[in-house]
Coordinates of C-alpha atoms in Angstrom, one line a residue:
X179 CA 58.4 194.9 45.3
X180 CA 60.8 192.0 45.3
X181 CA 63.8 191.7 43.2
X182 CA 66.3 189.7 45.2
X183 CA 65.6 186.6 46.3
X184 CA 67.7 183.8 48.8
X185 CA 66.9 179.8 48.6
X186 CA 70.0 177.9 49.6
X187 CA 68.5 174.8 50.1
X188 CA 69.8 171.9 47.6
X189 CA 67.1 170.6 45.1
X190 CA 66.6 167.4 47.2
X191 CA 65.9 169.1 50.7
X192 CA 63.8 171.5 49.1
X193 CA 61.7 168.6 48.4
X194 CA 61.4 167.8 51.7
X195 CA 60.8 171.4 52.9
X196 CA 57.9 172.0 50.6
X197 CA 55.8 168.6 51.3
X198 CA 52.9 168.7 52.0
X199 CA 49.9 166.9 53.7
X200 CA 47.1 164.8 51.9
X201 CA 43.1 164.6 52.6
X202 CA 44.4 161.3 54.3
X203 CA 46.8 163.0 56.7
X204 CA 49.8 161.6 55.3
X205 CA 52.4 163.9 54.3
X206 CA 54.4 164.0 50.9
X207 CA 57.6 165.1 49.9
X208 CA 57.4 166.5 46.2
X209 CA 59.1 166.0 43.1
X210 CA 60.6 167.7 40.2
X211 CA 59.1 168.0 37.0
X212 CA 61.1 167.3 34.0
X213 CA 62.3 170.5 32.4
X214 CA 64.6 172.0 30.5
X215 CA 65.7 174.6 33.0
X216 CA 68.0 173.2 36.8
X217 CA 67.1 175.3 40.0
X218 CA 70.6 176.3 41.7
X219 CA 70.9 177.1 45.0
X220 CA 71.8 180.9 46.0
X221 CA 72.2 183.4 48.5
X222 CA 71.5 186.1 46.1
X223 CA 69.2 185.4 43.3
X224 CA 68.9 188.0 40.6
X225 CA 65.4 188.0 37.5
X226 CA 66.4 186.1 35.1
X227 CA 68.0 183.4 37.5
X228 CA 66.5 179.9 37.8
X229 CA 63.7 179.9 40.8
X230 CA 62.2 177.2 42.3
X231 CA 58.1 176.9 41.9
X232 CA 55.5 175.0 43.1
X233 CA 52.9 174.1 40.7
X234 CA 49.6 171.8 40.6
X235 CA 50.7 168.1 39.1
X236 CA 48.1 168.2 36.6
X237 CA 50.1 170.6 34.3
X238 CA 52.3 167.3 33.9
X239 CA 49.5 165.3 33.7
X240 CA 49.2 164.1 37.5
X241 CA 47.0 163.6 40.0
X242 CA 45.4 167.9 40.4
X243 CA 45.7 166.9 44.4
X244 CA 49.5 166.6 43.8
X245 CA 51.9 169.5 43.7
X246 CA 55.3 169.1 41.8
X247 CA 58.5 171.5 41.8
X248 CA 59.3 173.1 38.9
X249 CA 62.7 175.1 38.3
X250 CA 61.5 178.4 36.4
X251 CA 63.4 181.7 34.6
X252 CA 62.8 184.8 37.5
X253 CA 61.1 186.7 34.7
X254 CA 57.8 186.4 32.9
X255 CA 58.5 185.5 28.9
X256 CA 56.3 187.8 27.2
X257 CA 53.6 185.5 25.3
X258 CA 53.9 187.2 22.2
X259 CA 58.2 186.9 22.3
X260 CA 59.8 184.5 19.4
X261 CA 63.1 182.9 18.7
X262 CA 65.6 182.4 22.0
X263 CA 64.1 183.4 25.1
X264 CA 67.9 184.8 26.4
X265 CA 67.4 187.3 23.8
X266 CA 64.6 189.5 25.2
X267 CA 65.3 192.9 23.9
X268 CA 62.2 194.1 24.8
X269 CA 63.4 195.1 28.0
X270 CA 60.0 194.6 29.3
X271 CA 60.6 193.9 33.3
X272 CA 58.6 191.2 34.4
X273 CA 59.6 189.6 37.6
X274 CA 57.1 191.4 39.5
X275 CA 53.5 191.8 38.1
X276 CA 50.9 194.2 40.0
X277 CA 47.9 192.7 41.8
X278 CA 45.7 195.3 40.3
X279 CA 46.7 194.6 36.8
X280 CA 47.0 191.3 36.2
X281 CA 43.6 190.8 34.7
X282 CA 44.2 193.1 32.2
X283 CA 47.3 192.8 31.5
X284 CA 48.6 191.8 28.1
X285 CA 51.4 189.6 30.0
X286 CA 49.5 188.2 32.8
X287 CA 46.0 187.6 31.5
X288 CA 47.1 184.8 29.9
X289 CA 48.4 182.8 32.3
X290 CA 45.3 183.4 34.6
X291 CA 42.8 182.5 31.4
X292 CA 45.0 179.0 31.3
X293 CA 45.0 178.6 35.5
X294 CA 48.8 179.0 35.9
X295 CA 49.1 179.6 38.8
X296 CA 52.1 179.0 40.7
X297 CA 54.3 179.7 44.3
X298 CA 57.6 181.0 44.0
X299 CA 59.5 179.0 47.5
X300 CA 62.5 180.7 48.9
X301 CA 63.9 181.1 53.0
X302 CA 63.7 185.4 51.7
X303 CA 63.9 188.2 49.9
X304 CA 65.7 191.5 49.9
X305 CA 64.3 195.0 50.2
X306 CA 66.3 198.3 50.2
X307 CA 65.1 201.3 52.5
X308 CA 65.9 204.9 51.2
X309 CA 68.2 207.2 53.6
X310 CA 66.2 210.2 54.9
X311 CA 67.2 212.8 52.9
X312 CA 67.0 210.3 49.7
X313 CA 71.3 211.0 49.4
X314 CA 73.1 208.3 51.1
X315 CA 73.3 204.7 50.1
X316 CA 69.9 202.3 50.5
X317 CA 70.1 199.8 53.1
X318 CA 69.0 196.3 52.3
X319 CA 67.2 194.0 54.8
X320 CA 66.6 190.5 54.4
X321 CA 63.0 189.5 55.1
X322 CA 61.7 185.9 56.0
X323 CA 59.1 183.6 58.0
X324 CA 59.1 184.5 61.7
X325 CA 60.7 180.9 62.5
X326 CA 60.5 178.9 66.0
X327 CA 62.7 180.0 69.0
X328 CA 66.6 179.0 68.5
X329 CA 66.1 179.1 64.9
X330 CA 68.2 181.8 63.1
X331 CA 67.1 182.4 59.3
X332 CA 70.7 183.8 58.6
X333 CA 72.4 180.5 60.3
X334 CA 72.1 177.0 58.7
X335 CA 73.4 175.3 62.0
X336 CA 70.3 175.9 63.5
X337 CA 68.2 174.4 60.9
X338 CA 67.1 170.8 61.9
X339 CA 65.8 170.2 58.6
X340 CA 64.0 166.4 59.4
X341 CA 61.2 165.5 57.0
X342 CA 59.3 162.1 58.4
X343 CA 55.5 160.6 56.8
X344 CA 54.1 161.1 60.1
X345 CA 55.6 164.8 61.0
X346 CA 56.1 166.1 57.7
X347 CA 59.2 168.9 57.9
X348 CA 60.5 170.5 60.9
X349 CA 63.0 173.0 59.7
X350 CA 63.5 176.2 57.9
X351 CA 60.2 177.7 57.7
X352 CA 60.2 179.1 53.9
X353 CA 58.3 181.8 52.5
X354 CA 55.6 181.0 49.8
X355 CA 55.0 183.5 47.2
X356 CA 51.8 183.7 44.8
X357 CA 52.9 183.9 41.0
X358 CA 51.8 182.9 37.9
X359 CA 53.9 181.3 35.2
X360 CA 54.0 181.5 31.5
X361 CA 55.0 178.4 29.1
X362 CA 57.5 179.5 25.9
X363 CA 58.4 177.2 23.1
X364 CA 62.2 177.6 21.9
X365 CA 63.6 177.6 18.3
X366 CA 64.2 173.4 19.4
X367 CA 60.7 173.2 20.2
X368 CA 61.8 172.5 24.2
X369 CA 59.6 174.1 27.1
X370 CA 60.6 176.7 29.1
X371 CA 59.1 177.7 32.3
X372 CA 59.3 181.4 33.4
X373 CA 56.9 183.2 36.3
X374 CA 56.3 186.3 37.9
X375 CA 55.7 187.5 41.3
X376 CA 52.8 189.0 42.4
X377 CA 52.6 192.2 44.4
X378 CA 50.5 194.1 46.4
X379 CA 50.5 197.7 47.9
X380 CA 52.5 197.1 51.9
X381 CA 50.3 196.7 55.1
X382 CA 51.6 197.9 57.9
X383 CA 54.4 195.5 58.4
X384 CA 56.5 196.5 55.6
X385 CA 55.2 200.0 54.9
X386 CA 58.2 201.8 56.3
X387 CA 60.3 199.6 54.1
X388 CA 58.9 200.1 51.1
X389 CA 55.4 200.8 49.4
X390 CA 55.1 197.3 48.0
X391 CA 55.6 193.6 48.9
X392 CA 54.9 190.4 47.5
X393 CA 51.6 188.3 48.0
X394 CA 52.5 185.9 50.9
X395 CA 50.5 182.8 51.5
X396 CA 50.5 182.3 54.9
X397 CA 49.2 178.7 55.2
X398 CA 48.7 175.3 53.6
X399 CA 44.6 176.0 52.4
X400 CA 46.1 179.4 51.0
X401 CA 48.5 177.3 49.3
X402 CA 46.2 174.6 48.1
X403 CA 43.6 177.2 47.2
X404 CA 45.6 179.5 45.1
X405 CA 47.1 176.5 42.8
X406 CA 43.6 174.6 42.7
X407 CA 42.3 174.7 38.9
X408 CA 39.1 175.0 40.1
X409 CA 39.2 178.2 41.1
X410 CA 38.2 180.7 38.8
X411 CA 40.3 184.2 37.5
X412 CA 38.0 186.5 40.0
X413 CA 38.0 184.3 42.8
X414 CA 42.2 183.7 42.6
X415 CA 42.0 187.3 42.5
X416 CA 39.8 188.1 45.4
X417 CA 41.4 185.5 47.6
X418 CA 44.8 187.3 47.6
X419 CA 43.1 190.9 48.1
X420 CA 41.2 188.9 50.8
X421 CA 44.2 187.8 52.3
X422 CA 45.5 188.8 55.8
X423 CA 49.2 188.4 56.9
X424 CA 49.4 188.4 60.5
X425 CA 51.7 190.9 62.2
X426 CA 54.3 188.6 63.6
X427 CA 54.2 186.3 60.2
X428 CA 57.7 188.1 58.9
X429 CA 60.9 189.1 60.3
X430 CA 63.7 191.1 58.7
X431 CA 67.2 192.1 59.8
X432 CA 69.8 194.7 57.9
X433 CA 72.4 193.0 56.0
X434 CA 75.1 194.1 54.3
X435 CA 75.3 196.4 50.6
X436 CA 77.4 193.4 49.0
X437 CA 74.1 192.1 48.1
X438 CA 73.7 195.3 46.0
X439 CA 76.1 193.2 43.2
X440 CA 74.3 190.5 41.7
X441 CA 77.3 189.0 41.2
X442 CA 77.5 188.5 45.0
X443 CA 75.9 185.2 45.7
X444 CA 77.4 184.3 48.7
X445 CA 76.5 183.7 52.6
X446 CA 77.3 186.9 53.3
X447 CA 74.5 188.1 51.2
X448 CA 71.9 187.2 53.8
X449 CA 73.9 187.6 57.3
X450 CA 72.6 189.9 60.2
X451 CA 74.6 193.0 60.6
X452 CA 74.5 196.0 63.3
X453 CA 73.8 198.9 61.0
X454 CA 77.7 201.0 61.8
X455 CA 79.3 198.1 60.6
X456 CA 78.4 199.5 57.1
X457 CA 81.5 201.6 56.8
X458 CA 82.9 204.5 54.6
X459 CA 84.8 201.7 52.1
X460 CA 82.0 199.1 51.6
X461 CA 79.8 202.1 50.8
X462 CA 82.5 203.4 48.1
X463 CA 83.0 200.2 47.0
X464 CA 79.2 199.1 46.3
X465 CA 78.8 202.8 44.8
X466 CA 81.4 202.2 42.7
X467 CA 80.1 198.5 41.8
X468 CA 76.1 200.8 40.9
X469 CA 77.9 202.9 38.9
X470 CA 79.5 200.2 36.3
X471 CA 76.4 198.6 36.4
X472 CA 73.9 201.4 35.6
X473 CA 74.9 201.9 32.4
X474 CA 73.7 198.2 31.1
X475 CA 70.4 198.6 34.1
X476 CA 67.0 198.0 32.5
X477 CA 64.3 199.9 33.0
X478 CA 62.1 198.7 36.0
X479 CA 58.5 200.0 36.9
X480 CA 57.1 196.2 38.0
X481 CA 55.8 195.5 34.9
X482 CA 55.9 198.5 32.3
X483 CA 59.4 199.0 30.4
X484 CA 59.4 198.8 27.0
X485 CA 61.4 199.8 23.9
X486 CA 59.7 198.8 20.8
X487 CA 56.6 200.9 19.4
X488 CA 54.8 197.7 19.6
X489 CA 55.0 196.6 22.8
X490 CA 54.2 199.9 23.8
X491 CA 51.1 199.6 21.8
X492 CA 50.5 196.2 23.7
X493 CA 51.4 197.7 27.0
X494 CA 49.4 200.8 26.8
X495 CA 46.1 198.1 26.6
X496 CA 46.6 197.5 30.3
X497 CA 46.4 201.0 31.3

């Protein structure tokens, strides 16, 4: 599962840190679509903040070889929602969509039907492992790209971050996420992007973490492959179950509960820590911060929560 995300980067370096390289061998820096919605760097990014996505320029009527940056809402807008898309009531949780289901899915299928297909870009995400005995406080890591020697993901000093035609980027080495994104039409007729994450059932590398992570794409071709709109629903589909991350293609390190708050955005969120530094009063105080929260927590099994009796109906489809 993934429901925290980090991408600090500013909207212009993240141009630089997502370029890519052409069939000529000359690299690209991308650029932002227009849209409705700004991308905002954070330590801590919650669903229903602004992520940054990577999508094929021909849904802006480019060139289908060129990829743009689009700033999208962590949080799949139902297709069948109306009226403001802040006012989702439905309570349907949709920042992470299921591998197995999103063919049939009453949310997803849709987007696959129209090919969009996107990559949610970000330097990590944060998981939470249960205590033992399931009664003390869950400890969050922060997971990332295993990056080059000297290079520390939780330290910005270290980070070249030098983008050139001939080299492309040498810096931060981000994590690329398959998603799919959904298109919503406001009350004022504007555009708004939203998209979901996809998971999968944890290999080995993040099993004893948790029993699900997100769909990495490990390479360029992966990347290229999975936004190409030539690629049809059961092939996009096969190539992710096809897929094989490599045993040293993530690292992780514990960090500390203030990244429990979602209010919490800041460095802090995503620096290394030795596990006894967690002491009695940050654990009191982040229990304290869970409890005034839980009251106004939605529902979240991936992609099944639902109050109305007719998105139930809907839901119940996909089972």
């Amino acid at each position: 599962m993934c429901g925290r995300i980090c991408c600090s980067l500013d909207a212009d370096t993240l141009c630089c840190a997502c370029g890519y390289k052409d069939t000529d061998g000359k690299q690209h820096k991308l650029t932002w679509a227009n849209n409705e919605l700004k991308y905002n760097p954070s330590y801590n990014m919650c669903p229903q903040d602004v992520l940054p996505c990577i999508m094929s320029g021909s849904h802006f009527g480019r060139e289908k070889e060129e990829k743009v940056l689009c700033a999208m809402i962590w949080g799949m807008i139902p297709p069948w929602h109306q009226g403001n898309y802040k006012d989702r009531s439905n309570n349907i949780s949709t920042h992470n969509s299921r591998l197995e289901n999103i063919k049939t899915s009453t949310v997803y299928s849709p987007s696959l039907k129209n090919q969009q297909r996107c990559i949610v870009v970000c330097e990590g995400f944060y998981e939470w492992k249960p205590s033992i005995n399931n009664k003390l406080q869950k400890q969050p890591y922060y997971i990332y790209t295993t990056q080059d020697k000297d290079i520390k993901a939780d330290d910005s000093t270290t980070w070249a971050n030098e983008f050139s035609e001939t080299d492309g980027w040498k810096g931060l080495k981000l994590l690329k996420l398959a998603g799919l994104f959904g298109i919503h039409k406001n009350e004022e007729g504007k555009t708004i992007y939203s998209c979901t994450i996809i998971t999968r059932e944890s290999n080995k590398i993040l099993s004893w973490l948790h029993h699900r992570m997100p769909v990495c794409l490990s390479n360029e071709e992966e990347c290229q492959v999975w936004l190409s709109k030539d690629l049809s629903i059961d092939a996009a589909i096969k190539r992710l179950n096809d897929m094989v991350l490599q045993e040293n293609a993530l690292t992780w390190h514990p960090v500390s509960t203030i990244v429990n708050n979602g209010n919490n955005k800041t460095i802090d969120c995503r620096k290394r820590i030795k596990l006894k530094e967690i002491s009695q009063a940050s654990f009191m105080t982040s229990w304290l911060q869970k409890g005034s929260a839980a009251s106004n927590k939605r529902k979240s099994t991936d992609d099944k929560d639902i109050n109305s009796e007719e998105e139930k109906k809907k839901i119940r489809k996909e089972n």
